[in-house]
Amino acid sequence: GQNIDQPTEMTATEGAIVQINCTYQTSGFNGLFWYQQHAGEAPTFLSYNVLDGLEEKGRFSSFLSRSKGYSYLLLKELQMKDSASYLCAVLDSNYQLIWGAGTKLIIKP
Amino acid sequence: IAGITQAPTSQILAAGRRMTLRCTQDMRHNAMYWYRQDLGLGLRLIHYSNTAGTTGKGEVPDGYSVSRANTDDFPLTLASAVPSQTSVYFCASSERGQGNSPLHFGNGTRLTVT
């Protein structure tokens, strides 16, 4: 079966750096997305990776290793507003999105 | 402001009743989707439409139906609601279906079936 694994919850301190991991086992691979979802709100797009390596976008970076079935989202200079759930989703060989359950990130002052 | 509008925001519904969740987008996106989000689970696709006039079944289509008469609207109907359909429902759109274009989500409808 297809599977996306992410930690359920993580805690970090304001101003610090946090890495949220995502491992996947899917039938084929056509890219990996990260979305941010604040409590009670809609998910919003953060990043898309289809090639191996690191993509940097401001304070957020996303890394992909296709051979390891692994990605991470790196958040730098954490702010209180970064408290949210972070969803990993993989586009499989049929271009269907497979979603992880999300990682709830709690930022403490 | 361009985006996706869902209605209602929340609803309490008696089991056995019929309910239509509304979704409208003004971005002229080709593809639209309905997802449900339940605690501890990833988003699950109910139905999708890659272009106006076509629809397809997702991972959990049973008990739901959709139509796509035009580009902008994609209503989701529960013919006879059951308690297991209690969930948060998100409508989404993307420029292209079955591709790598990001999804844009509406603010969701919180549905409770009693």
mmCIF file of C-alpha atoms in Angstrom:
data_model
loop_
_atom_site.group_PDB
_atom_site.id
_atom_site.type_symbol
_atom_site.label_atom_id
_atom_site.label_comp_id
_atom_site.label_asym_id
_atom_site.label_seq_id
_atom_site.Cartn_x
_atom_site.Cartn_y
_atom_site.Cartn_z
ATOM 1 C CA GLY A 1 0.000 0.000 0.000
ATOM 2 C CA GLN A 2 0.947 3.635 -0.181
ATOM 3 C CA ASN A 3 2.176 5.343 2.940
ATOM 4 C CA ILE A 4 3.374 8.743 4.086
ATOM 5 C CA ASP A 5 4.965 9.037 7.539
ATOM 6 C CA GLN A 6 5.455 12.235 9.489
ATOM 7 C CA PRO A 7 5.908 12.853 13.212
ATOM 8 C CA THR A 8 2.592 13.655 14.870
ATOM 9 C CA GLU A 9 3.839 16.603 16.891
ATOM 10 C CA MET A 10 7.018 18.623 17.415
ATOM 11 C CA THR A 11 7.916 21.450 19.767
ATOM 12 C CA ALA A 12 10.503 24.155 19.097
ATOM 13 C CA THR A 13 11.573 27.495 20.531
ATOM 14 C CA GLU A 14 11.018 30.890 18.973
ATOM 15 C CA GLY A 15 14.095 31.953 16.993
ATOM 16 C CA ALA A 16 15.395 28.408 16.614
ATOM 17 C CA ILE A 17 15.514 26.016 13.640
ATOM 18 C CA VAL A 18 13.298 22.957 13.227
ATOM 19 C CA GLN A 19 13.332 20.114 10.697
ATOM 20 C CA ILE A 20 10.127 18.220 9.928
ATOM 21 C CA ASN A 21 10.712 14.874 8.245
ATOM 22 C CA CYS A 22 8.531 12.997 5.803
ATOM 23 C CA THR A 23 9.158 9.493 4.487
ATOM 24 C CA TYR A 24 7.083 7.937 1.773
ATOM 25 C CA GLN A 25 6.388 4.636 0.080
ATOM 26 C CA THR A 26 4.262 5.151 -2.996
ATOM 27 C CA SER A 27 3.623 3.546 -6.353
ATOM 28 C CA GLY A 28 5.768 5.852 -8.410
ATOM 29 C CA PHE A 29 6.741 9.441 -7.758
ATOM 30 C CA ASN A 30 5.918 12.655 -9.570
ATOM 31 C CA GLY A 31 6.769 15.175 -6.906
ATOM 32 C CA LEU A 32 6.332 16.060 -3.250
ATOM 33 C CA PHE A 33 4.443 18.994 -1.764
ATOM 34 C CA TRP A 34 4.516 20.694 1.614
ATOM 35 C CA TYR A 35 1.513 22.632 2.863
ATOM 36 C CA GLN A 36 0.996 24.697 6.008
ATOM 37 C CA GLN A 37 -2.312 24.585 7.872
ATOM 38 C CA HIS A 38 -3.101 26.850 10.809
ATOM 39 C CA ALA A 39 -5.695 25.522 13.239
ATOM 40 C CA GLY A 40 -9.200 25.921 11.862
ATOM 41 C CA GLU A 41 -7.963 27.202 8.517
ATOM 42 C CA ALA A 42 -7.310 25.911 5.017
ATOM 43 C CA PRO A 43 -3.993 24.342 3.965
ATOM 44 C CA THR A 44 -1.757 26.699 1.989
ATOM 45 C CA PHE A 45 0.991 25.704 -0.439
ATOM 46 C CA LEU A 46 4.596 26.014 0.740
ATOM 47 C CA SER A 47 6.816 24.079 -1.660
ATOM 48 C CA TYR A 48 7.116 21.492 -4.404
ATOM 49 C CA ASN A 49 10.121 19.237 -5.023
ATOM 50 C CA VAL A 50 10.535 16.816 -7.898
ATOM 51 C CA LEU A 51 14.333 16.686 -8.196
ATOM 52 C CA ASP A 52 16.801 15.732 -5.464
ATOM 53 C CA GLY A 53 18.246 18.540 -3.451
ATOM 54 C CA LEU A 54 17.371 21.575 -1.426
ATOM 55 C CA GLU A 55 14.934 24.301 -2.465
ATOM 56 C CA GLU A 56 15.147 27.480 -0.417
ATOM 57 C CA LYS A 57 12.338 29.987 -0.104
ATOM 58 C CA GLY A 58 13.015 32.628 2.527
ATOM 59 C CA ARG A 59 12.953 31.124 6.018
ATOM 60 C CA PHE A 60 11.593 27.840 4.663
ATOM 61 C CA SER A 61 13.574 25.198 2.769
ATOM 62 C CA SER A 62 12.515 21.795 1.489
ATOM 63 C CA PHE A 63 14.794 18.867 0.736
ATOM 64 C CA LEU A 64 14.162 15.733 -1.307
ATOM 65 C CA SER A 65 15.984 12.428 -1.705
ATOM 66 C CA ARG A 66 14.095 10.218 -4.130
ATOM 67 C CA SER A 67 16.384 7.230 -3.615
ATOM 68 C CA LYS A 68 15.648 7.271 0.125
ATOM 69 C CA GLY A 69 11.956 8.166 -0.186
ATOM 70 C CA TYR A 70 12.607 11.072 2.149
ATOM 71 C CA SER A 71 11.953 14.770 2.409
ATOM 72 C CA TYR A 72 12.237 17.386 5.090
ATOM 73 C CA LEU A 73 10.963 20.891 5.634
ATOM 74 C CA LEU A 74 13.404 23.195 7.396
ATOM 75 C CA LEU A 75 12.086 26.272 9.166
ATOM 76 C CA LYS A 76 14.617 28.866 10.314
ATOM 77 C CA GLU A 77 14.291 31.818 12.712
ATOM 78 C CA LEU A 78 11.045 30.416 14.045
ATOM 79 C CA GLN A 79 8.253 32.840 14.784
ATOM 80 C CA MET A 80 5.131 32.279 16.876
ATOM 81 C CA LYS A 81 3.049 32.494 13.698
ATOM 82 C CA ASP A 82 4.802 29.338 12.442
ATOM 83 C CA SER A 83 2.750 27.327 14.944
ATOM 84 C CA ALA A 84 0.678 25.207 12.585
ATOM 85 C CA SER A 85 0.381 21.751 11.087
ATOM 86 C CA TYR A 86 2.658 20.899 8.183
ATOM 87 C CA LEU A 87 1.318 18.442 5.621
ATOM 88 C CA CYS A 88 3.473 16.338 3.320
ATOM 89 C CA ALA A 89 1.869 15.006 0.131
ATOM 90 C CA VAL A 90 3.298 12.860 -2.675
ATOM 91 C CA LEU A 91 2.098 12.750 -6.286
ATOM 92 C CA ASP A 92 2.157 9.073 -7.291
ATOM 93 C CA SER A 93 2.561 7.471 -10.727
ATOM 94 C CA ASN A 94 -1.135 8.097 -11.492
ATOM 95 C CA TYR A 95 -0.766 11.755 -10.481
ATOM 96 C CA GLN A 96 -2.906 11.124 -7.412
ATOM 97 C CA LEU A 97 -1.942 13.013 -4.263
ATOM 98 C CA ILE A 98 -1.207 10.854 -1.227
ATOM 99 C CA TRP A 99 -1.325 12.859 2.003
ATOM 100 C CA GLY A 100 0.423 12.387 5.297
ATOM 101 C CA ALA A 101 -1.530 13.008 8.508
ATOM 102 C CA GLY A 102 0.477 16.154 9.196
ATOM 103 C CA THR A 103 2.920 17.326 11.849
ATOM 104 C CA LYS A 104 1.647 19.751 14.466
ATOM 105 C CA LEU A 105 4.417 22.229 15.263
ATOM 106 C CA ILE A 106 4.218 24.040 18.586
ATOM 107 C CA ILE A 107 6.421 27.097 19.021
ATOM 108 C CA LYS A 108 7.276 28.175 22.571
ATOM 109 C CA PRO A 109 8.568 31.633 23.518
ATOM 110 C CA ILE B 1 -10.244 38.733 -3.509
ATOM 111 C CA ALA B 2 -9.665 35.787 -5.851
ATOM 112 C CA GLY B 3 -10.043 32.374 -4.331
ATOM 113 C CA ILE B 4 -12.438 29.645 -3.326
ATOM 114 C CA THR B 5 -15.637 30.200 -1.401
ATOM 115 C CA GLN B 6 -17.309 27.399 0.513
ATOM 116 C CA ALA B 7 -20.733 27.467 2.136
ATOM 117 C CA PRO B 8 -21.921 26.887 4.738
ATOM 118 C CA THR B 9 -19.032 27.387 7.182
ATOM 119 C CA SER B 10 -20.532 24.848 9.526
ATOM 120 C CA GLN B 11 -23.658 22.737 9.741
ATOM 121 C CA ILE B 12 -25.331 20.307 12.110
ATOM 122 C CA LEU B 13 -27.380 17.778 10.182
ATOM 123 C CA ALA B 14 -29.714 15.004 11.270
ATOM 124 C CA ALA B 15 -28.884 11.551 9.979
ATOM 125 C CA GLY B 16 -30.837 10.652 6.874
ATOM 126 C CA ARG B 17 -31.103 14.232 5.650
ATOM 127 C CA ARG B 18 -29.823 15.429 2.281
ATOM 128 C CA MET B 19 -27.210 18.179 2.211
ATOM 129 C CA THR B 20 -25.314 20.058 -0.497
ATOM 130 C CA LEU B 21 -22.015 21.745 0.268
ATOM 131 C CA ARG B 22 -21.312 24.606 -2.086
ATOM 132 C CA CYS B 23 -17.973 25.528 -3.623
ATOM 133 C CA THR B 24 -17.204 28.371 -6.048
ATOM 134 C CA GLN B 25 -13.859 29.523 -7.434
ATOM 135 C CA ASP B 26 -13.030 32.647 -9.421
ATOM 136 C CA MET B 27 -9.517 31.728 -10.555
ATOM 137 C CA ARG B 28 -10.675 29.972 -13.739
ATOM 138 C CA HIS B 29 -8.877 26.831 -12.612
ATOM 139 C CA ASN B 30 -9.596 23.727 -14.650
ATOM 140 C CA ALA B 31 -9.501 21.173 -11.856
ATOM 141 C CA MET B 32 -11.503 21.041 -8.631
ATOM 142 C CA TYR B 33 -11.522 18.612 -5.705
ATOM 143 C CA TRP B 34 -13.424 17.691 -2.580
ATOM 144 C CA TYR B 35 -11.478 16.386 0.419
ATOM 145 C CA ARG B 36 -12.467 15.395 3.909
ATOM 146 C CA GLN B 37 -10.127 15.886 6.844
ATOM 147 C CA ASP B 38 -10.455 13.785 9.982
ATOM 148 C CA LEU B 39 -8.288 13.895 13.095
ATOM 149 C CA GLY B 40 -5.197 11.732 12.773
ATOM 150 C CA LEU B 41 -5.715 11.032 9.096
ATOM 151 C CA GLY B 42 -4.378 12.663 5.983
ATOM 152 C CA LEU B 43 -6.676 14.522 3.642
ATOM 153 C CA ARG B 44 -8.775 12.014 1.724
ATOM 154 C CA LEU B 45 -10.068 12.719 -1.762
ATOM 155 C CA ILE B 46 -13.798 12.223 -2.213
ATOM 156 C CA HIS B 47 -14.385 13.311 -5.817
ATOM 157 C CA TYR B 48 -12.562 15.405 -8.359
ATOM 158 C CA SER B 49 -13.128 17.115 -11.689
ATOM 159 C CA ASN B 50 -10.292 17.734 -14.152
ATOM 160 C CA THR B 51 -12.411 20.017 -16.302
ATOM 161 C CA ALA B 52 -15.971 21.299 -16.556
ATOM 162 C CA GLY B 53 -18.362 18.516 -17.541
ATOM 163 C CA THR B 54 -16.249 15.673 -16.146
ATOM 164 C CA THR B 55 -15.981 14.143 -12.685
ATOM 165 C CA GLY B 56 -14.152 11.218 -11.118
ATOM 166 C CA LYS B 57 -14.161 9.198 -7.919
ATOM 167 C CA GLY B 58 -11.473 9.607 -5.324
ATOM 168 C CA GLU B 59 -10.447 7.437 -2.412
ATOM 169 C CA VAL B 60 -13.698 7.694 -0.399
ATOM 170 C CA PRO B 61 -16.591 8.439 -2.800
ATOM 171 C CA ASP B 62 -19.362 6.322 -1.244
ATOM 172 C CA GLY B 63 -22.323 8.358 -0.010
ATOM 173 C CA TYR B 64 -21.272 11.466 -1.940
ATOM 174 C CA SER B 65 -21.979 12.837 -5.391
ATOM 175 C CA VAL B 66 -20.723 15.834 -7.340
ATOM 176 C CA SER B 67 -21.468 17.751 -10.516
ATOM 177 C CA ARG B 68 -19.419 20.203 -12.585
ATOM 178 C CA ALA B 69 -21.807 22.063 -14.845
ATOM 179 C CA ASN B 70 -19.384 24.981 -15.305
ATOM 180 C CA THR B 71 -15.802 25.973 -14.496
ATOM 181 C CA ASP B 72 -16.577 27.874 -11.316
ATOM 182 C CA ASP B 73 -18.918 25.640 -9.297
ATOM 183 C CA PHE B 74 -18.379 22.193 -7.812
ATOM 184 C CA PRO B 75 -21.109 21.243 -5.304
ATOM 185 C CA LEU B 76 -20.861 18.137 -3.128
ATOM 186 C CA THR B 77 -24.083 16.345 -2.165
ATOM 187 C CA LEU B 78 -24.679 13.904 0.658
ATOM 188 C CA ALA B 79 -27.819 12.056 -0.384
ATOM 189 C CA SER B 80 -28.612 10.608 3.048
ATOM 190 C CA ALA B 81 -26.175 11.698 5.740
ATOM 191 C CA VAL B 82 -24.713 9.237 8.245
ATOM 192 C CA PRO B 83 -22.717 9.980 11.436
ATOM 193 C CA SER B 84 -19.482 8.704 9.833
ATOM 194 C CA GLN B 85 -19.701 11.649 7.453
ATOM 195 C CA THR B 86 -19.018 14.006 10.334
ATOM 196 C CA SER B 87 -15.853 15.758 9.181
ATOM 197 C CA VAL B 88 -14.312 18.946 7.880
ATOM 198 C CA TYR B 89 -14.780 19.205 4.137
ATOM 199 C CA PHE B 90 -12.379 21.173 1.978
ATOM 200 C CA CYS B 91 -12.930 22.172 -1.607
ATOM 201 C CA ALA B 92 -9.784 22.860 -3.632
ATOM 202 C CA SER B 93 -8.791 23.844 -7.145
ATOM 203 C CA SER B 94 -5.689 23.744 -9.313
ATOM 204 C CA GLU B 95 -4.777 25.121 -12.725
ATOM 205 C CA ARG B 96 -4.413 21.642 -14.170
ATOM 206 C CA GLY B 97 -5.740 18.266 -13.125
ATOM 207 C CA GLN B 98 -3.469 15.261 -12.650
ATOM 208 C CA GLY B 99 -0.425 17.436 -12.627
ATOM 209 C CA ASN B 100 1.952 19.206 -10.331
ATOM 210 C CA SER B 101 0.142 22.515 -9.994
ATOM 211 C CA PRO B 102 -0.456 23.432 -6.338
ATOM 212 C CA LEU B 103 -3.873 23.172 -4.757
ATOM 213 C CA HIS B 104 -5.759 26.225 -3.545
ATOM 214 C CA PHE B 105 -8.164 25.407 -0.725
ATOM 215 C CA GLY B 106 -11.379 26.948 0.497
ATOM 216 C CA ASN B 107 -11.831 27.624 4.216
ATOM 217 C CA GLY B 108 -13.734 24.418 4.784
ATOM 218 C CA THR B 109 -17.163 23.307 5.958
ATOM 219 C CA ARG B 110 -17.396 21.697 9.387
ATOM 220 C CA LEU B 111 -20.210 19.154 9.199
ATOM 221 C CA THR B 112 -21.664 17.279 12.159
ATOM 222 C CA VAL B 113 -24.152 14.487 11.484
ATOM 223 C CA THR B 114 -26.197 13.517 14.542
#
